[in-house]
GROMACS .gro file of C-alpha atoms in nm:
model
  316
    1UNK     CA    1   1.158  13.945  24.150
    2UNK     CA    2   1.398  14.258  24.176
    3UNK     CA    3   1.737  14.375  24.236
    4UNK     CA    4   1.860  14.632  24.419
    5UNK     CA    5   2.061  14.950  24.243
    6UNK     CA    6   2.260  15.154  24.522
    7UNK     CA    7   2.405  15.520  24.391
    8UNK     CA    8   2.290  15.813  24.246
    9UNK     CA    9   1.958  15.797  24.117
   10UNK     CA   10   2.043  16.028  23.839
   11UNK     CA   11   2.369  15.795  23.758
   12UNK     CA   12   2.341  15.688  23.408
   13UNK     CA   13   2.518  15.361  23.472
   14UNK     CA   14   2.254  15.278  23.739
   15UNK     CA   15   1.961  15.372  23.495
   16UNK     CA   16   2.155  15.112  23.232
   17UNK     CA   17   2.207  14.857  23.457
   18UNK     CA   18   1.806  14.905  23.558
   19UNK     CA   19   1.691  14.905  23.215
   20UNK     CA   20   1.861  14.545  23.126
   21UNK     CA   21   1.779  14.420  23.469
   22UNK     CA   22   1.412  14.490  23.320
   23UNK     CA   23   1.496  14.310  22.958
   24UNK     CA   24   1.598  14.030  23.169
   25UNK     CA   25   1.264  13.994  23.350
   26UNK     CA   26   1.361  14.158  23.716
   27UNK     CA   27   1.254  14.473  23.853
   28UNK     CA   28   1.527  14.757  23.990
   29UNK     CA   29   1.494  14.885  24.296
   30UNK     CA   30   1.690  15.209  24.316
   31UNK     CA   31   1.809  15.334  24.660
   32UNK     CA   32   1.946  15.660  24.575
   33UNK     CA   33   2.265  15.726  24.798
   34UNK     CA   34   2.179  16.076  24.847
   35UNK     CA   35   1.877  16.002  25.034
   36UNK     CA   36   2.018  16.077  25.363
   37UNK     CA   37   2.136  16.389  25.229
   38UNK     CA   38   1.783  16.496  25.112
   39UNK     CA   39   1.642  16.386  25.471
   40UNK     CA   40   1.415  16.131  25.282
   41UNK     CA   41   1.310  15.860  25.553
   42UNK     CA   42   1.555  15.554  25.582
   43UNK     CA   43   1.517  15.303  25.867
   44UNK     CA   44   1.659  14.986  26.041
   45UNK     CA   45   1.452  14.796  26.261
   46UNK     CA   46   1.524  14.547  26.464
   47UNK     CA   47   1.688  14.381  26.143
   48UNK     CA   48   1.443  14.481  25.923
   49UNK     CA   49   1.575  14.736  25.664
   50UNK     CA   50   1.257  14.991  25.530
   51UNK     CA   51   1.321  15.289  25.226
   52UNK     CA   52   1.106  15.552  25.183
   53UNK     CA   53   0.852  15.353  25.446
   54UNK     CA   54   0.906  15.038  25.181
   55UNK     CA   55   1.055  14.735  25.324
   56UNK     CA   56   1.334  14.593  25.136
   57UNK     CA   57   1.465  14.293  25.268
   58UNK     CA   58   1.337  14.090  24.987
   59UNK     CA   59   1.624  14.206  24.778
   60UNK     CA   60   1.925  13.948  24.698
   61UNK     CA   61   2.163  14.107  24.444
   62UNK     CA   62   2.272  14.496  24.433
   63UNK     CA   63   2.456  14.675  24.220
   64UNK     CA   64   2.674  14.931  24.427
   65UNK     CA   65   2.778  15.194  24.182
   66UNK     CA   66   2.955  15.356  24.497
   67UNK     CA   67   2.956  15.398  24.873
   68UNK     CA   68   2.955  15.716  25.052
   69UNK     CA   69   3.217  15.858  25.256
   70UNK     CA   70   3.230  16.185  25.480
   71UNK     CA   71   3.356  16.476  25.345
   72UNK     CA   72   3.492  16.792  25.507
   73UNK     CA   73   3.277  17.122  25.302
   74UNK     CA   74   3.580  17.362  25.178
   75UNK     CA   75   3.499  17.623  24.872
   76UNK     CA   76   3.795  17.738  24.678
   77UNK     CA   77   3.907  18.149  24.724
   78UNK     CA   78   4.182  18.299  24.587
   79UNK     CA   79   4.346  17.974  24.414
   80UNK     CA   80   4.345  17.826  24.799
   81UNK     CA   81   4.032  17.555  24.949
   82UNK     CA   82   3.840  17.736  25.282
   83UNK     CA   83   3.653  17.545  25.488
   84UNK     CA   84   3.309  17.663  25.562
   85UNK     CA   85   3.202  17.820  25.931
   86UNK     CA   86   2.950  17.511  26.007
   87UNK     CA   87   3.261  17.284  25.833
   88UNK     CA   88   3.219  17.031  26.174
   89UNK     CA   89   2.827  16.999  26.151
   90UNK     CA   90   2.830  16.907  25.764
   91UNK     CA   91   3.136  16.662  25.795
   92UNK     CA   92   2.949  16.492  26.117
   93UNK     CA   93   2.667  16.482  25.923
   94UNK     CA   94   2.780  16.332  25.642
   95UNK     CA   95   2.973  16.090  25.878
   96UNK     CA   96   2.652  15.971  25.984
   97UNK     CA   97   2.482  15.914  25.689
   98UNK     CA   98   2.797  15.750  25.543
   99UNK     CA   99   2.809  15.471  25.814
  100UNK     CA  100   2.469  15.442  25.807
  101UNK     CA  101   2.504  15.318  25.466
  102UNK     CA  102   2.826  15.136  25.533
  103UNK     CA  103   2.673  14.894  25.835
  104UNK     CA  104   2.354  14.861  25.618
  105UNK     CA  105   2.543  14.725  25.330
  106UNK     CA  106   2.744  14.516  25.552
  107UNK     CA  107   2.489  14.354  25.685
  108UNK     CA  108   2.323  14.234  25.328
  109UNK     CA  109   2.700  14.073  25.285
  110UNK     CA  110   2.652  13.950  25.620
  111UNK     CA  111   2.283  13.802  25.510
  112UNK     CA  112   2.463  13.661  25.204
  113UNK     CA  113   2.312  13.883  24.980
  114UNK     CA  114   2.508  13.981  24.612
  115UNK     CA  115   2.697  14.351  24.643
  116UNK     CA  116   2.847  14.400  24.292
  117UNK     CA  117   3.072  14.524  24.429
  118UNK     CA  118   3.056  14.522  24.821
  119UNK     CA  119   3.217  14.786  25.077
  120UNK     CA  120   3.470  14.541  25.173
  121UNK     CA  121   3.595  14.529  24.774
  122UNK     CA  122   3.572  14.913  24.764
  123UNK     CA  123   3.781  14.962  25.035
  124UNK     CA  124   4.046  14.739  24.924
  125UNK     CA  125   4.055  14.946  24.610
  126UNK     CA  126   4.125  15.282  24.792
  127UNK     CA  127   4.383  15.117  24.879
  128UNK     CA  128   4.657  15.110  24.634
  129UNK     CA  129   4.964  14.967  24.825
  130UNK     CA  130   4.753  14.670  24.834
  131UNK     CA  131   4.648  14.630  24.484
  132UNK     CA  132   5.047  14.673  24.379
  133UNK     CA  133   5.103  14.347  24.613
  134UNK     CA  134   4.798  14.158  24.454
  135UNK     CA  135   4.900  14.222  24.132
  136UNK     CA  136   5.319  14.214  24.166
  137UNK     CA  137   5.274  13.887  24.399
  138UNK     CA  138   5.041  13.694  24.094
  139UNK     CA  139   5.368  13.762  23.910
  140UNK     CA  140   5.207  14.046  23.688
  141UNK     CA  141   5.419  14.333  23.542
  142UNK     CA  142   5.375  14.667  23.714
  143UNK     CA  143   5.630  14.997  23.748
  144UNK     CA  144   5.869  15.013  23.982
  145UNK     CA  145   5.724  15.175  24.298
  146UNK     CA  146   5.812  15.355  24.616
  147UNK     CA  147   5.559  15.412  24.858
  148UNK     CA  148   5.727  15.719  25.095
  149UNK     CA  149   5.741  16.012  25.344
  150UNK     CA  150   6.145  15.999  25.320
  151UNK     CA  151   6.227  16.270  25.098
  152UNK     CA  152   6.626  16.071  25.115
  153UNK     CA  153   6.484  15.739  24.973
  154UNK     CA  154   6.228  15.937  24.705
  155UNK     CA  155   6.572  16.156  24.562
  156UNK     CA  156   6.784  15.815  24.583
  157UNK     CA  157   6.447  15.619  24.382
  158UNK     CA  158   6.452  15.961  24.132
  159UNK     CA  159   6.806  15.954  24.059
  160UNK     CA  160   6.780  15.582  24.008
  161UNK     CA  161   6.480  15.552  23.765
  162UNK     CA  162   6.518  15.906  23.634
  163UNK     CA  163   6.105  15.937  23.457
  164UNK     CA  164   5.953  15.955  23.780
  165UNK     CA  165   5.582  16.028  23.850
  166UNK     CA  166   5.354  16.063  24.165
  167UNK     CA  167   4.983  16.009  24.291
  168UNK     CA  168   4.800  16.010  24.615
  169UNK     CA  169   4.777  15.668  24.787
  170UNK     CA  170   4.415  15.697  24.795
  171UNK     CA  171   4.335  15.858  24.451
  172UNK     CA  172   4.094  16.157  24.433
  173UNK     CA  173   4.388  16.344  24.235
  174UNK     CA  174   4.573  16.334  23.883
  175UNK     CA  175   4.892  16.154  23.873
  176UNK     CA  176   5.202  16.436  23.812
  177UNK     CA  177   5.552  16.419  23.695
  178UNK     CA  178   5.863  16.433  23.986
  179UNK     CA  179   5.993  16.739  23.798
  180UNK     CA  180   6.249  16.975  23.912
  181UNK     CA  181   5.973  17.210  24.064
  182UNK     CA  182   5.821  16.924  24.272
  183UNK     CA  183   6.189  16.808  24.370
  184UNK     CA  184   6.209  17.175  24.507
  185UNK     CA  185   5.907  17.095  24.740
  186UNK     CA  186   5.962  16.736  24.817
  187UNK     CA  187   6.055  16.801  25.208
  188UNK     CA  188   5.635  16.849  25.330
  189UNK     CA  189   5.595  16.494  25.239
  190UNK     CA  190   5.679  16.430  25.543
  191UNK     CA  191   5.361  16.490  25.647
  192UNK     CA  192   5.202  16.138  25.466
  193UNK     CA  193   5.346  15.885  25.239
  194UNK     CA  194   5.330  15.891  24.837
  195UNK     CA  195   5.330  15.686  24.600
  196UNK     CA  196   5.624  15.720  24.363
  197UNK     CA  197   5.639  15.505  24.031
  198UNK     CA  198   5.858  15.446  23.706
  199UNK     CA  199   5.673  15.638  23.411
  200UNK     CA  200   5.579  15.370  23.192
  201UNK     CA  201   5.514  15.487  22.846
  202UNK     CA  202   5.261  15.342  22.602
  203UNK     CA  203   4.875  15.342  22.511
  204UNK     CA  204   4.638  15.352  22.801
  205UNK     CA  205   4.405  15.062  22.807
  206UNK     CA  206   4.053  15.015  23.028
  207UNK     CA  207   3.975  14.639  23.018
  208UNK     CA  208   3.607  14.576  23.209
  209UNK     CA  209   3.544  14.267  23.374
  210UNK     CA  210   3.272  14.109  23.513
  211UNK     CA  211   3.319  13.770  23.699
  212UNK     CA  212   3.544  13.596  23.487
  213UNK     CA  213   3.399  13.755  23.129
  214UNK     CA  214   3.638  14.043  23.023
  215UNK     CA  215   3.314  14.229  22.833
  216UNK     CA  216   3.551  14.505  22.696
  217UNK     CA  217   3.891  14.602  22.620
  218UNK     CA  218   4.028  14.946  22.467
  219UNK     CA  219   4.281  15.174  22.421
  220UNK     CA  220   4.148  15.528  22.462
  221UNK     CA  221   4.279  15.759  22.156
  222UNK     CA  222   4.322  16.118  22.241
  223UNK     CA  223   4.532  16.366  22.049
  224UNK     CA  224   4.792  16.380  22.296
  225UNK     CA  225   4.964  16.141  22.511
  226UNK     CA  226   4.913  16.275  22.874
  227UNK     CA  227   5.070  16.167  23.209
  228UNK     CA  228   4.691  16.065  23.335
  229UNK     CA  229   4.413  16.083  23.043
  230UNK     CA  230   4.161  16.181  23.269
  231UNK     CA  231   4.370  16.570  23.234
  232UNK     CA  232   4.315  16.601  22.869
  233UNK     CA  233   4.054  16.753  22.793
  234UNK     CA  234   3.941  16.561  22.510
  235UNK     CA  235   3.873  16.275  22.719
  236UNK     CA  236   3.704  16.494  23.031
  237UNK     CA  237   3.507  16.668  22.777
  238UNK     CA  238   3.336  16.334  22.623
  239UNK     CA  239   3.513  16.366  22.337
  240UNK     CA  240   3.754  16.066  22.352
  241UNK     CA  241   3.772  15.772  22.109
  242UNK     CA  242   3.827  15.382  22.138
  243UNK     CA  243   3.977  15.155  21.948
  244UNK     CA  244   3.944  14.763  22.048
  245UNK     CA  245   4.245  14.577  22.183
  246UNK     CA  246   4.276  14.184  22.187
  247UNK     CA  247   4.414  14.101  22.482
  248UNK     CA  248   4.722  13.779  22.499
  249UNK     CA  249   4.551  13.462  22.699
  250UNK     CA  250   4.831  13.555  22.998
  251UNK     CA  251   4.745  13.928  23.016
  252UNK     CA  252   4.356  13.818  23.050
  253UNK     CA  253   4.444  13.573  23.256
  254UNK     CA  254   4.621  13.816  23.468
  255UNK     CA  255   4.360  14.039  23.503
  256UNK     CA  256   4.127  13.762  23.618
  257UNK     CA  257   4.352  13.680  23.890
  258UNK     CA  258   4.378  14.050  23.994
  259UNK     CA  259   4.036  14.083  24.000
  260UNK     CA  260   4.003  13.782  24.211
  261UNK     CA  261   4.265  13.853  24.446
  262UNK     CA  262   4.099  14.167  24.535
  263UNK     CA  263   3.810  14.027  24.581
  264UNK     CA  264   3.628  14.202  24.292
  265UNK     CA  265   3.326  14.062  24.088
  266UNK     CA  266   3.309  14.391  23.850
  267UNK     CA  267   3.653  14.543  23.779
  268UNK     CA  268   3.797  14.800  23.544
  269UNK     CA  269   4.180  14.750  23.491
  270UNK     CA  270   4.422  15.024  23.362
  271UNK     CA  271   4.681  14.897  23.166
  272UNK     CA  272   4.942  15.044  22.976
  273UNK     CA  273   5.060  14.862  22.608
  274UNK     CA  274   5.371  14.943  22.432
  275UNK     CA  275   5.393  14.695  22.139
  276UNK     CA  276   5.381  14.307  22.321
  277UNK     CA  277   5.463  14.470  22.656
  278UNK     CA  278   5.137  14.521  22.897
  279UNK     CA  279   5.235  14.734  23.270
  280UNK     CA  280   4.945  14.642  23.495
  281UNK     CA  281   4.846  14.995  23.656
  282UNK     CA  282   4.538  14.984  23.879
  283UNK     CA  283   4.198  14.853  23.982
  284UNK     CA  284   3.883  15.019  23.984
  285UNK     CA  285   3.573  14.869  24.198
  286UNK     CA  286   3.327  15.088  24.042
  287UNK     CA  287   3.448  15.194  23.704
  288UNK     CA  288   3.304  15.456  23.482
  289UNK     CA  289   3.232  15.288  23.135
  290UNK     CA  290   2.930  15.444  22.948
  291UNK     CA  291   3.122  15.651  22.706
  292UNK     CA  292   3.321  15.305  22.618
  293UNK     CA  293   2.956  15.128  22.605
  294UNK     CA  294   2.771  15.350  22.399
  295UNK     CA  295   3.069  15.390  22.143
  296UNK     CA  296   3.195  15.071  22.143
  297UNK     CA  297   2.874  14.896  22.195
  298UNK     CA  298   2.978  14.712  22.471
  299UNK     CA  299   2.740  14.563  22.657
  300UNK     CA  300   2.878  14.620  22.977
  301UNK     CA  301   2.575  14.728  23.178
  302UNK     CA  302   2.389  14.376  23.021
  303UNK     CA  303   2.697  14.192  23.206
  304UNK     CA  304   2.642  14.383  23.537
  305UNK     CA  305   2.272  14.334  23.552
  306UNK     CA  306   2.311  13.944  23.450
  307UNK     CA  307   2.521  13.887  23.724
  308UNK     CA  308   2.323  14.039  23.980
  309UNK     CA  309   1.990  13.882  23.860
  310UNK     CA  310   2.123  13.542  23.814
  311UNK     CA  311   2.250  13.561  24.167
  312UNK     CA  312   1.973  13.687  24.301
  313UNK     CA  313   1.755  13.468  24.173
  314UNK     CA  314   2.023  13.206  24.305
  315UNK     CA  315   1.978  13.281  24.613
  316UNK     CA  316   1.555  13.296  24.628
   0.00000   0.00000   0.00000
């Protein structure tokens, strides 16, 4: 029997996940998401799914370390982003291949094949609206939030909470403090809706959990205590440390239900601790956790690849 890995062949998380999917007597099938992209041959037929000329349809569990999505080609010139000449072609291209990918994973949902996680999980978590209602609706503590393009209502929420930060409602950049120089430029938000939330102070914690086992929980230890830990540069550069955290029954509890709720077998929940007080911050469908598992000795990838092969073989 095997599973199916879906990401970067060169991931390390997918080459973990392979190598206990192995210990536990399955074979990994690894359909490297930049296939398309290196015009390797791909091919659905009549229902029948082939890779690399290979059919694949025997496959019942994946592991989807990500799904694509188009992008638009821009290179950055004088501090500003410039779109390449052929900027259409590429992002048409990569359109393409993304939905190619999209309907193909679909349809192993469809076929009730396990997707840890699937596209329709993913999406959900791009969306973060969403996850604030999942999480503020199980009765869980989060900041207090403003998702808006009035720049009225975002003065009236700054003057009201004072320690206000910001972040994209889809991600893809760091979170940044309302300060007085982003106040100044707070009229071309007009253009799309923020997201506008209380700064909540405290340790940042990553819990990882798969189904119903929470498999790790940390607080990650830099020098400094930065708006988002992904800017410092300890952390970006590898360097970051861990420290376990036992989590209260409620708060795991919690982040079971979250989980749930958003439809997530693997998730990796951002928290923020200050003494007995835990702020639920965000959901992540497709987490990045081998720094935490290699220091920590988590076995986090062993979790993932259990899942998937007792599902799999489940489902045979």
């Amino acid at each position: 029997m095997r599973i199916g890995i879906f990401g970067d062949g060169a991931d390390p998380q997918c080459a973990a996940v392979a190598r206990e999917a192995a210990a536990l007597g399955a074979g990994a099938l690894i359909v490297d998401s930049r296939a398309l992209d290196e015009g390797k041959p791909l091919s659905m037929h009549d229902g029948k799914t082939f890779y690399l000329g290979e059919p694949v349809d025997d496959v019942k569990g994946f592991y989807v370390r990500s799904v694509p999505v188009p992008y638009v080609p821009a290179m950055k010139k004088d501090d500003s982003l410039v779109l390449y000449e052929d900027w259409f072609t590429t992002f048409t291209q990569t359109r393409e291949r993304a939905a190619y990918f999209l309907a193909w994973l679909l349809q192993l949902s469809h076929r009730g094949v396990t997707l840890v996680n699937g596209p329709h999980a993913a999406s959900v978590m791009q969306h973060k609206p969403y996850q604030l209602h999942a999480l503020r609706s199980l009765g869980a503590k989060v900041p207090r939030t403003l998702i808006s393009n009035d720049p009225v209502a975002i003065r009236a929420f700054q003057a009201e909470v004072k320690d206000v930060i910001y972040k994209p409602i889809l991600g893809g950049a760091l979170t940044r403090a309302l300060d007085a120089e982003a106040l100044e430029r707070l009229d071309a938000v007009a253009a799309s809706p923020v997201i506008f939330q209380e700064r909540v102070p405290g340790e940042d914690l990553r819990v990882m959990l798969v189904g119903d086992e929470i498999v790790s929980s940390v607080a990650i230890v830099t020098p400094e205590q930065h708006l988002d830990f992904r800017d410092d540069p300890v952390y970006s550069g590898g360097e970051a440390m861990y420290r376990e955290v036992a989590l209260p029954e409620p708060v795991q509890r919690f982040c079971r239900a979250a989980a749930r709720a958003c439809g997530l077998t693997l998730a990796g929940i951002d928290l923020k601790q200050r003494g007995k007080d835990f702020v639920f911050l965000e959901l992540n469908s497709s987490p990045i956790y081998m720094d935490v598992e290699l220091k920590m000795g988590h076995r986090i990838s062993k979790a993932i690849a259990r899942r998937v092969v007792e599902s799999a073989r489940a489902a045979r």
